[in-house]
mmCIF file of C-alpha atoms in Angstrom:
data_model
loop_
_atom_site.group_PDB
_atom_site.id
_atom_site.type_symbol
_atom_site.label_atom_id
_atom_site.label_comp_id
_atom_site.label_asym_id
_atom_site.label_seq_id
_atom_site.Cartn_x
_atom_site.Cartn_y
_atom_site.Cartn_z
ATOM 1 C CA UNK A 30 128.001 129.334 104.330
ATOM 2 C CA UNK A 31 125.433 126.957 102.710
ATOM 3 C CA UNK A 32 123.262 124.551 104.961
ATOM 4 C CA UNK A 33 125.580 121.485 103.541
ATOM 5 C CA UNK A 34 128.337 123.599 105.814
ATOM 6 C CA UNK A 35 125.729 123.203 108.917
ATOM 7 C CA UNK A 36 125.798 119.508 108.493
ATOM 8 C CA UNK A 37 129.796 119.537 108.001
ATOM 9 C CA UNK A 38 130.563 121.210 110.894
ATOM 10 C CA UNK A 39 128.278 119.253 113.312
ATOM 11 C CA UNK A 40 129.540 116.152 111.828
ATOM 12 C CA UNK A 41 133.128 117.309 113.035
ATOM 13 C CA UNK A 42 131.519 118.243 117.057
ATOM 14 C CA UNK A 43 130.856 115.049 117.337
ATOM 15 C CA UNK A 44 132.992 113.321 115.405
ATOM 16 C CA UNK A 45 135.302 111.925 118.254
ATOM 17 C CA UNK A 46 132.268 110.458 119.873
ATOM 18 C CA UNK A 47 131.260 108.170 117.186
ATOM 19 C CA UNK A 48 134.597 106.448 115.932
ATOM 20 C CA UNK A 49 133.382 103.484 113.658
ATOM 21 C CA UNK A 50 130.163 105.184 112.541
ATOM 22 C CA UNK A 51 129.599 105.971 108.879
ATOM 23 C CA UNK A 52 128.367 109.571 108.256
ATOM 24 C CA UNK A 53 124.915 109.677 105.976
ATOM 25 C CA UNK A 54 123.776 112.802 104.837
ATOM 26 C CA UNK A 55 119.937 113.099 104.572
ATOM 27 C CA UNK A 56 119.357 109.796 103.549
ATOM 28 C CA UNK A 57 120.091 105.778 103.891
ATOM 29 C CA UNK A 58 119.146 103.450 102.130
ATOM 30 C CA UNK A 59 118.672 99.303 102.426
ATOM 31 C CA UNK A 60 121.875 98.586 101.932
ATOM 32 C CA UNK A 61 122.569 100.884 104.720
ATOM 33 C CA UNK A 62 120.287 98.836 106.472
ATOM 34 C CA UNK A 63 121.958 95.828 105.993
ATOM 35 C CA UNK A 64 125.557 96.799 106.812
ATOM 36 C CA UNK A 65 127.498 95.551 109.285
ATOM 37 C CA UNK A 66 128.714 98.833 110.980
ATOM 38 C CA UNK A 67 126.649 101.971 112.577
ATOM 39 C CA UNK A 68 126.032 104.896 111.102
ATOM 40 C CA UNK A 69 124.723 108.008 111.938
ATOM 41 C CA UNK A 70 121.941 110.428 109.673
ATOM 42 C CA UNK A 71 122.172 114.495 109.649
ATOM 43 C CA UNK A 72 119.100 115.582 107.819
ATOM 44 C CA UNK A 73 117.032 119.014 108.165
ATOM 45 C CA UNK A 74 113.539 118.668 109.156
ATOM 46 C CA UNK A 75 112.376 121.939 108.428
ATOM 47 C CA UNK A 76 112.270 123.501 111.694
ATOM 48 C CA UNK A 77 114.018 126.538 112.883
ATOM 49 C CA UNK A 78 113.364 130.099 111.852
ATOM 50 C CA UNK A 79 115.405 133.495 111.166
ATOM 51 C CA UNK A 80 116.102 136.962 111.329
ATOM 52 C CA UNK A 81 118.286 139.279 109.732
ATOM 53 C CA UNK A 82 121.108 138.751 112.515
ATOM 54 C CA UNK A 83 120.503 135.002 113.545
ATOM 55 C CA UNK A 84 119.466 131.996 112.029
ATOM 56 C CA UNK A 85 118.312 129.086 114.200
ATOM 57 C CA UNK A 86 118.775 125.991 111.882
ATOM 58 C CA UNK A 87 117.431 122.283 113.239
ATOM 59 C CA UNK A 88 118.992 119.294 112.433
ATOM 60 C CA UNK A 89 117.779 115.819 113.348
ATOM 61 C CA UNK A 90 120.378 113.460 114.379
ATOM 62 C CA UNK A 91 119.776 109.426 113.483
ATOM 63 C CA UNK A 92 122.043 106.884 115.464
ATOM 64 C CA UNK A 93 121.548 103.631 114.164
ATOM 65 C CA UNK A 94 123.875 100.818 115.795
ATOM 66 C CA UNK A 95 124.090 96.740 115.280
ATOM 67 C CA UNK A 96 120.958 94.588 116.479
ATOM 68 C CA UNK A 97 123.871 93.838 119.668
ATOM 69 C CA UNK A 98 124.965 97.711 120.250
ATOM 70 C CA UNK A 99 122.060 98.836 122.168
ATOM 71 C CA UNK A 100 124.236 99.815 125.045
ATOM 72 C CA UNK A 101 127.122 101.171 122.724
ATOM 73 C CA UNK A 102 124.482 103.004 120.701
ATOM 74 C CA UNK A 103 123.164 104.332 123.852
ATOM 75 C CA UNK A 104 126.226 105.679 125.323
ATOM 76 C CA UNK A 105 127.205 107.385 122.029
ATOM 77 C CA UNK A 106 123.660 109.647 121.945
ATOM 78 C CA UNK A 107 123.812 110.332 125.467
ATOM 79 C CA UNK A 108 127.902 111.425 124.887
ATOM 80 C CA UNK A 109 126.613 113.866 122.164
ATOM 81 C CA UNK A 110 123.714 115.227 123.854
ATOM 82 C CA UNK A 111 126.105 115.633 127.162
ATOM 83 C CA UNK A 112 128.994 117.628 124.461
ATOM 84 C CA UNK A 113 126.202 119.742 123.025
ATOM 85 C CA UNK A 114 124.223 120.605 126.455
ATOM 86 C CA UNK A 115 127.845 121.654 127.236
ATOM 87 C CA UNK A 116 128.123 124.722 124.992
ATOM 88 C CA UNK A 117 130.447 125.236 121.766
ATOM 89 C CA UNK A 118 130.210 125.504 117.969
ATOM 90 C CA UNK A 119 132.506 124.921 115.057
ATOM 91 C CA UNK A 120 132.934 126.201 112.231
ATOM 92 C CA UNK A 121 130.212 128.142 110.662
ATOM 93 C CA UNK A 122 127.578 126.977 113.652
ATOM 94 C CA UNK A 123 127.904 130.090 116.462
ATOM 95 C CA UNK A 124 126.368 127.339 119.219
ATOM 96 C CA UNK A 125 124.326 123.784 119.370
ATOM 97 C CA UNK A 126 121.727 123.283 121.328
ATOM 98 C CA UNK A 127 119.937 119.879 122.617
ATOM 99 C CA UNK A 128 116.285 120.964 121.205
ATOM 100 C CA UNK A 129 115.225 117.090 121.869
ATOM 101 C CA UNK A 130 116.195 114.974 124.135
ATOM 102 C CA UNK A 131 117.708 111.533 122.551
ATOM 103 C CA UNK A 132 114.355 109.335 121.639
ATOM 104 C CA UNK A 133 115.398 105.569 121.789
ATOM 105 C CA UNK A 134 116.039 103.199 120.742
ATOM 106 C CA UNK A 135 113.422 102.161 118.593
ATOM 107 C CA UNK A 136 113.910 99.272 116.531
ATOM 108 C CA UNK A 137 113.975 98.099 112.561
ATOM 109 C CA UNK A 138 112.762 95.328 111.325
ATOM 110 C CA UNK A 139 116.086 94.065 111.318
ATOM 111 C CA UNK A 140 116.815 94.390 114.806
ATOM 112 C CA UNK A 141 118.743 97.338 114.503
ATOM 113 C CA UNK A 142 118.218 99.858 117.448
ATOM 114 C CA UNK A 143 117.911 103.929 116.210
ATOM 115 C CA UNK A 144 118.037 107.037 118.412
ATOM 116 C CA UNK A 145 116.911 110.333 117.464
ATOM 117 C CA UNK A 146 117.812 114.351 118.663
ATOM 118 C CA UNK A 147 116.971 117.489 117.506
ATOM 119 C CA UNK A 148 119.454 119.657 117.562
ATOM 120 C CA UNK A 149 119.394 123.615 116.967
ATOM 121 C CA UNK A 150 122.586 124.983 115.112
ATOM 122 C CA UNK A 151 122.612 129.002 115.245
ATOM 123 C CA UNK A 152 124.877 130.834 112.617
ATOM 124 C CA UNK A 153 125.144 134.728 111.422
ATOM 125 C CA UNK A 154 122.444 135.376 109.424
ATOM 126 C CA UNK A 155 121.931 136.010 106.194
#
């Protein structure tokens, strides 16, 4: 299992619950900015810890919708932070767990509304 896996498998726990969104992995960029459609960011932050039967890997979750989909944008982080308060994995990931609570939206400079979540994703350790 490599952390890439991590990202994979949370992207397919949610995946019904953002139809339309593009999937970015650690990064966008201007032109992502600029696009007409949402997208959402998985990206590690660092956090989390280990031991030799558990790791506890964090993963921060970016929603960023249209300058006109605060509502939808909304509804979509609240939908995934409802799934993941609910229990489950996939995958590699053992169990998610809301670490955050959704922060948003905040807003670009082009109008476009983001949310942000920390979520934990524990796996077998290593």
């Amino acid at each position: 299992m490599t952390t890439r896996t991590i990202l994979t498998d949370l992207r397919a726990y949610i995946d019904d619950l953002v139809p339309g969104y593009a999937v970015k992995y650690f990064r966008w960029t201007d032109a992502d900015e600029t696009s007409e459609g949402p997208f959402v960011m998985m990206r590690f932050p660092g956090s989390g810890n280990s031991d030799p039967l558990l790791q506890r890997i964090d993963v921060l979750l970016t929603l960023v919708q249209q300058p006109t989909g605060a509502v939808s944008g909304h509804d979509a982080m609240a939908a995934i932070a409802r799934r993941i308060r609910g229990g489950g994995g996939q995958g590699s990931v053992l169990r998610f767990e809301v670490l955050s609570e959704p922060a948003g939206p905040m807003y670009l400079e082009n109008g476009r509304p983001v949310w942000v979540m920390d979520v934990r994703c524990y796996t077998e350790g290593n």
